[in-house]
Amino acid sequence: MFLASRFVAGKTAQDAIAAARRVNSQGMNAILDYLGEDVKSAEQAQKAVEEYIALLGLIHESGVRAAISIKVSQMGILISRELCVGHLERIGKEAARLGLFIWFDMEGSGLTQKTIEVFTALRENYQDIGLCLQAYLVRTGGDFDLLMRNPFTVRLCKGAYKEPPNIAYAAKAAVEGNFRMLAQKALQQAGRGVYPAFATHDLIEYIRDLVREKSISLDHFEFQMLYGIQNQKLAALAKDGYRTSVYVPYGSHWFPYFVRRLRERKENLYFLVRNVFKS
Ligand code: FDA
């Protein structure tokens, strides 16, 4: 776990609440994620649901400013869609009762369509939910337009999974180009049912320029960054009056999340190797 501690707040929900408190004290909101994915047993999915129900209670009791983020593969979509939707209904009901927000993470492309469908089904009953879309996927522009028929809260990110070149842009410039295009579209509708969250440590100046140019209210969108990555830069944005959230993962199943963070930046691998040899 010590290797992942730069990116993961700790093992328990209490650790995540403590991290949320630190983040809040710097003017930022938190998004708490109980680590876990690709769940193949109903017991494991049930355990994740109970954890999220308890987490919602803790957020409410502690008074921290925090939302939660879930993954459909942790909620049992690989077992059955009904099971997954049932679990999400339960979490949705509890979050609505406590006035808390739920983000849907976007996983590998094998789950894109299913995640969109489950999100769309949940939207019929719950308002305070948002969906992550990935700029590296060629399909995302079309998904965005379809989803926009009923304006929604969207988290735009570049995308963190290994995807084949026939469905995903490989070149950094192409991913960024698509991100910019999606950001423009989302900001055009910001404040009119669409609330965009820009989940990136990059392209911040681009978005700030766009917002200034179009005179968009700072209440109509937000910036989001990952725990342990450029959080001081995000705190500075919060100080400048921007809405901001830090995505705070916690739990014991940190390995796949950690590997995605290592892949994003080769310097992280050098850091890892140095620490492994030091210990
Ligand atoms: P880029 O990778 O170009 O990074 C820009 C700069 O940020 C780098 O130069 C470096 O300084 C710093 N940086 C970025 N990653 C780093 C790392 N791992 N370690 C150290 N420094 C790093 N993806 C997904 O597929 N599904 C999802 O649901 C989400 N959810 C999500 C939520 C939030 C709040 C964020 C911020 C990101 C995600 N992502 C995600 C991850 C996202 O797709 C992407 O992989 C990372 O944000 C890195 O991309 P950037 O846009 O930051 O650009």
PDB file of C-alpha atoms in Angstrom, residues 85-204:
ATOM      1  CA  VAL A  85     -29.204  -1.519 -11.497  1.00  0.00           C
ATOM      2  CA  GLY A  86     -30.733  -2.812  -8.240  1.00  0.00           C
ATOM      3  CA  HIS A  87     -27.555  -1.921  -6.348  1.00  0.00           C
ATOM      4  CA  LEU A  88     -27.385   1.506  -7.937  1.00  0.00           C
ATOM      5  CA  GLU A  89     -31.056   2.157  -7.149  1.00  0.00           C
ATOM      6  CA  ARG A  90     -30.317   1.446  -3.500  1.00  0.00           C
ATOM      7  CA  ILE A  91     -27.283   3.746  -3.449  1.00  0.00           C
ATOM      8  CA  GLY A  92     -29.214   6.366  -5.450  1.00  0.00           C
ATOM      9  CA  LYS A  93     -32.100   6.313  -2.989  1.00  0.00           C
ATOM     10  CA  GLU A  94     -29.798   6.749  -0.007  1.00  0.00           C
ATOM     11  CA  ALA A  95     -27.791   9.517  -1.717  1.00  0.00           C
ATOM     12  CA  ALA A  96     -31.025  11.330  -2.617  1.00  0.00           C
ATOM     13  CA  ARG A  97     -32.285  10.997   0.968  1.00  0.00           C
ATOM     14  CA  LEU A  98     -29.077  12.601   2.234  1.00  0.00           C
ATOM     15  CA  GLY A  99     -28.794  15.150  -0.592  1.00  0.00           C
ATOM     16  CA  LEU A 100     -25.505  13.760  -1.920  1.00  0.00           C
ATOM     17  CA  PHE A 101     -24.224  13.525  -5.500  1.00  0.00           C
ATOM     18  CA  ILE A 102     -23.176  10.361  -7.396  1.00  0.00           C
ATOM     19  CA  TRP A 103     -20.623  10.337 -10.210  1.00  0.00           C
ATOM     20  CA  PHE A 104     -20.376   7.398 -12.620  1.00  0.00           C
ATOM     21  CA  ASP A 105     -16.777   6.654 -13.571  1.00  0.00           C
ATOM     22  CA  MET A 106     -16.203   5.439 -17.130  1.00  0.00           C
ATOM     23  CA  GLU A 107     -14.242   2.188 -17.429  1.00  0.00           C
ATOM     24  CA  GLY A 108     -12.760   0.306 -20.407  1.00  0.00           C
ATOM     25  CA  SER A 109     -14.557   0.391 -23.767  1.00  0.00           C
ATOM     26  CA  GLY A 110     -16.194  -3.009 -23.157  1.00  0.00           C
ATOM     27  CA  LEU A 111     -18.388  -1.239 -20.591  1.00  0.00           C
ATOM     28  CA  THR A 112     -19.000   2.123 -22.293  1.00  0.00           C
ATOM     29  CA  GLN A 113     -22.414   1.298 -23.743  1.00  0.00           C
ATOM     30  CA  LYS A 114     -23.583  -0.512 -20.614  1.00  0.00           C
ATOM     31  CA  THR A 115     -22.472   2.353 -18.375  1.00  0.00           C
ATOM     32  CA  ILE A 116     -24.353   4.874 -20.526  1.00  0.00           C
ATOM     33  CA  GLU A 117     -27.476   2.683 -20.469  1.00  0.00           C
ATOM     34  CA  VAL A 118     -27.390   2.164 -16.710  1.00  0.00           C
ATOM     35  CA  PHE A 119     -26.746   5.891 -16.161  1.00  0.00           C
ATOM     36  CA  THR A 120     -29.664   6.755 -18.456  1.00  0.00           C
ATOM     37  CA  ALA A 121     -31.950   4.336 -16.585  1.00  0.00           C
ATOM     38  CA  LEU A 122     -30.960   5.833 -13.212  1.00  0.00           C
ATOM     39  CA  ARG A 123     -31.556   9.367 -14.461  1.00  0.00           C
ATOM     40  CA  GLU A 124     -35.264   8.627 -14.704  1.00  0.00           C
ATOM     41  CA  ASN A 125     -35.455   8.652 -10.904  1.00  0.00           C
ATOM     42  CA  TYR A 126     -32.387  10.557  -9.691  1.00  0.00           C
ATOM     43  CA  GLN A 127     -31.324  14.089 -10.603  1.00  0.00           C
ATOM     44  CA  ASP A 128     -28.052  14.365  -8.721  1.00  0.00           C
ATOM     45  CA  ILE A 129     -25.952  12.043 -10.850  1.00  0.00           C
ATOM     46  CA  GLY A 130     -23.237  12.695 -13.415  1.00  0.00           C
ATOM     47  CA  LEU A 131     -21.396  10.629 -16.001  1.00  0.00           C
ATOM     48  CA  CYS A 132     -17.764  10.557 -17.079  1.00  0.00           C
ATOM     49  CA  LEU A 133     -17.026  10.570 -20.839  1.00  0.00           C
ATOM     50  CA  GLN A 134     -13.592   9.897 -22.324  1.00  0.00           C
ATOM     51  CA  ALA A 135     -12.151  12.125 -25.066  1.00  0.00           C
ATOM     52  CA  TYR A 136      -9.847   9.369 -26.397  1.00  0.00           C
ATOM     53  CA  LEU A 137     -12.804   7.293 -27.637  1.00  0.00           C
ATOM     54  CA  VAL A 138     -13.898   8.012 -31.206  1.00  0.00           C
ATOM     55  CA  ARG A 139     -17.532   7.298 -30.240  1.00  0.00           C
ATOM     56  CA  THR A 140     -17.672   9.925 -27.473  1.00  0.00           C
ATOM     57  CA  GLY A 141     -18.747  12.867 -29.669  1.00  0.00           C
ATOM     58  CA  GLY A 142     -21.817  10.857 -30.752  1.00  0.00           C
ATOM     59  CA  ASP A 143     -22.528   9.675 -27.197  1.00  0.00           C
ATOM     60  CA  PHE A 144     -22.302  13.236 -25.955  1.00  0.00           C
ATOM     61  CA  ASP A 145     -24.785  14.493 -28.570  1.00  0.00           C
ATOM     62  CA  LEU A 146     -27.266  11.712 -27.808  1.00  0.00           C
ATOM     63  CA  LEU A 147     -27.020  12.227 -24.044  1.00  0.00           C
ATOM     64  CA  MET A 148     -27.389  15.985 -24.525  1.00  0.00           C
ATOM     65  CA  ARG A 149     -30.956  15.520 -25.750  1.00  0.00           C
ATOM     66  CA  ASN A 150     -31.633  15.514 -22.040  1.00  0.00           C
ATOM     67  CA  PRO A 151     -28.983  17.903 -20.617  1.00  0.00           C
ATOM     68  CA  PHE A 152     -26.823  16.342 -17.944  1.00  0.00           C
ATOM     69  CA  THR A 153     -23.879  16.676 -15.595  1.00  0.00           C
ATOM     70  CA  VAL A 154     -20.793  15.475 -17.413  1.00  0.00           C
ATOM     71  CA  ARG A 155     -17.222  14.824 -16.306  1.00  0.00           C
ATOM     72  CA  LEU A 156     -14.877  15.121 -19.287  1.00  0.00           C
ATOM     73  CA  CYS A 157     -11.577  13.273 -19.077  1.00  0.00           C
ATOM     74  CA  LYS A 158      -9.023  12.065 -21.612  1.00  0.00           C
ATOM     75  CA  GLY A 159      -9.391   8.359 -20.722  1.00  0.00           C
ATOM     76  CA  ALA A 160      -7.131   6.047 -18.742  1.00  0.00           C
ATOM     77  CA  TYR A 161      -7.596   2.518 -20.146  1.00  0.00           C
ATOM     78  CA  LYS A 162      -5.639   0.671 -22.823  1.00  0.00           C
ATOM     79  CA  GLU A 163      -7.797   0.786 -25.946  1.00  0.00           C
ATOM     80  CA  PRO A 164      -7.257  -0.525 -29.505  1.00  0.00           C
ATOM     81  CA  PRO A 165      -6.470   2.065 -32.214  1.00  0.00           C
ATOM     82  CA  ASN A 166      -9.622   1.293 -34.218  1.00  0.00           C
ATOM     83  CA  ILE A 167     -11.815   2.783 -31.470  1.00  0.00           C
ATOM     84  CA  ALA A 168      -9.544   5.246 -29.655  1.00  0.00           C
ATOM     85  CA  TYR A 169      -7.316   8.127 -30.695  1.00  0.00           C
ATOM     86  CA  ALA A 170      -3.729   7.217 -29.888  1.00  0.00           C
ATOM     87  CA  ALA A 171      -1.998  10.544 -30.569  1.00  0.00           C
ATOM     88  CA  LYS A 172      -1.979  13.001 -27.661  1.00  0.00           C
ATOM     89  CA  ALA A 173      -2.862  15.847 -30.062  1.00  0.00           C
ATOM     90  CA  ALA A 174      -5.956  14.006 -31.313  1.00  0.00           C
ATOM     91  CA  VAL A 175      -7.164  13.234 -27.769  1.00  0.00           C
ATOM     92  CA  GLU A 176      -6.641  16.859 -26.784  1.00  0.00           C
ATOM     93  CA  GLY A 177      -8.403  18.049 -29.952  1.00  0.00           C
ATOM     94  CA  ASN A 178     -11.443  15.944 -29.097  1.00  0.00           C
ATOM     95  CA  PHE A 179     -11.330  17.109 -25.469  1.00  0.00           C
ATOM     96  CA  ARG A 180     -11.352  20.727 -26.643  1.00  0.00           C
ATOM     97  CA  MET A 181     -14.266  20.078 -28.997  1.00  0.00           C
ATOM     98  CA  LEU A 182     -16.273  18.376 -26.212  1.00  0.00           C
ATOM     99  CA  ALA A 183     -15.380  21.138 -23.740  1.00  0.00           C
ATOM    100  CA  GLN A 184     -16.641  23.774 -26.169  1.00  0.00           C
ATOM    101  CA  LYS A 185     -19.910  21.928 -26.705  1.00  0.00           C
ATOM    102  CA  ALA A 186     -20.433  21.392 -22.982  1.00  0.00           C
ATOM    103  CA  LEU A 187     -19.661  25.015 -22.132  1.00  0.00           C
ATOM    104  CA  GLN A 188     -22.095  26.234 -24.810  1.00  0.00           C
ATOM    105  CA  GLN A 189     -24.862  24.623 -22.737  1.00  0.00           C
ATOM    106  CA  ALA A 190     -23.399  25.293 -19.286  1.00  0.00           C
ATOM    107  CA  GLY A 191     -26.028  26.743 -16.976  1.00  0.00           C
ATOM    108  CA  ARG A 192     -28.788  25.444 -19.223  1.00  0.00           C
ATOM    109  CA  GLY A 193     -29.084  21.973 -17.732  1.00  0.00           C
ATOM    110  CA  VAL A 194     -25.495  20.990 -18.485  1.00  0.00           C
ATOM    111  CA  TYR A 195     -22.886  21.165 -15.741  1.00  0.00           C
ATOM    112  CA  PRO A 196     -19.446  20.248 -17.115  1.00  0.00           C
ATOM    113  CA  ALA A 197     -16.630  19.058 -14.873  1.00  0.00           C
ATOM    114  CA  PHE A 198     -13.207  19.190 -16.524  1.00  0.00           C
ATOM    115  CA  ALA A 199     -11.285  16.259 -15.081  1.00  0.00           C
ATOM    116  CA  THR A 200      -7.767  17.016 -16.223  1.00  0.00           C
ATOM    117  CA  HIS A 201      -4.428  18.334 -15.004  1.00  0.00           C
ATOM    118  CA  ASP A 202      -3.907  19.697 -18.496  1.00  0.00           C
ATOM    119  CA  LEU A 203      -5.788  22.197 -20.713  1.00  0.00           C
ATOM    120  CA  ILE A 204      -6.714  24.364 -17.722  1.00  0.00           C
TER     121      ILE A 204
END
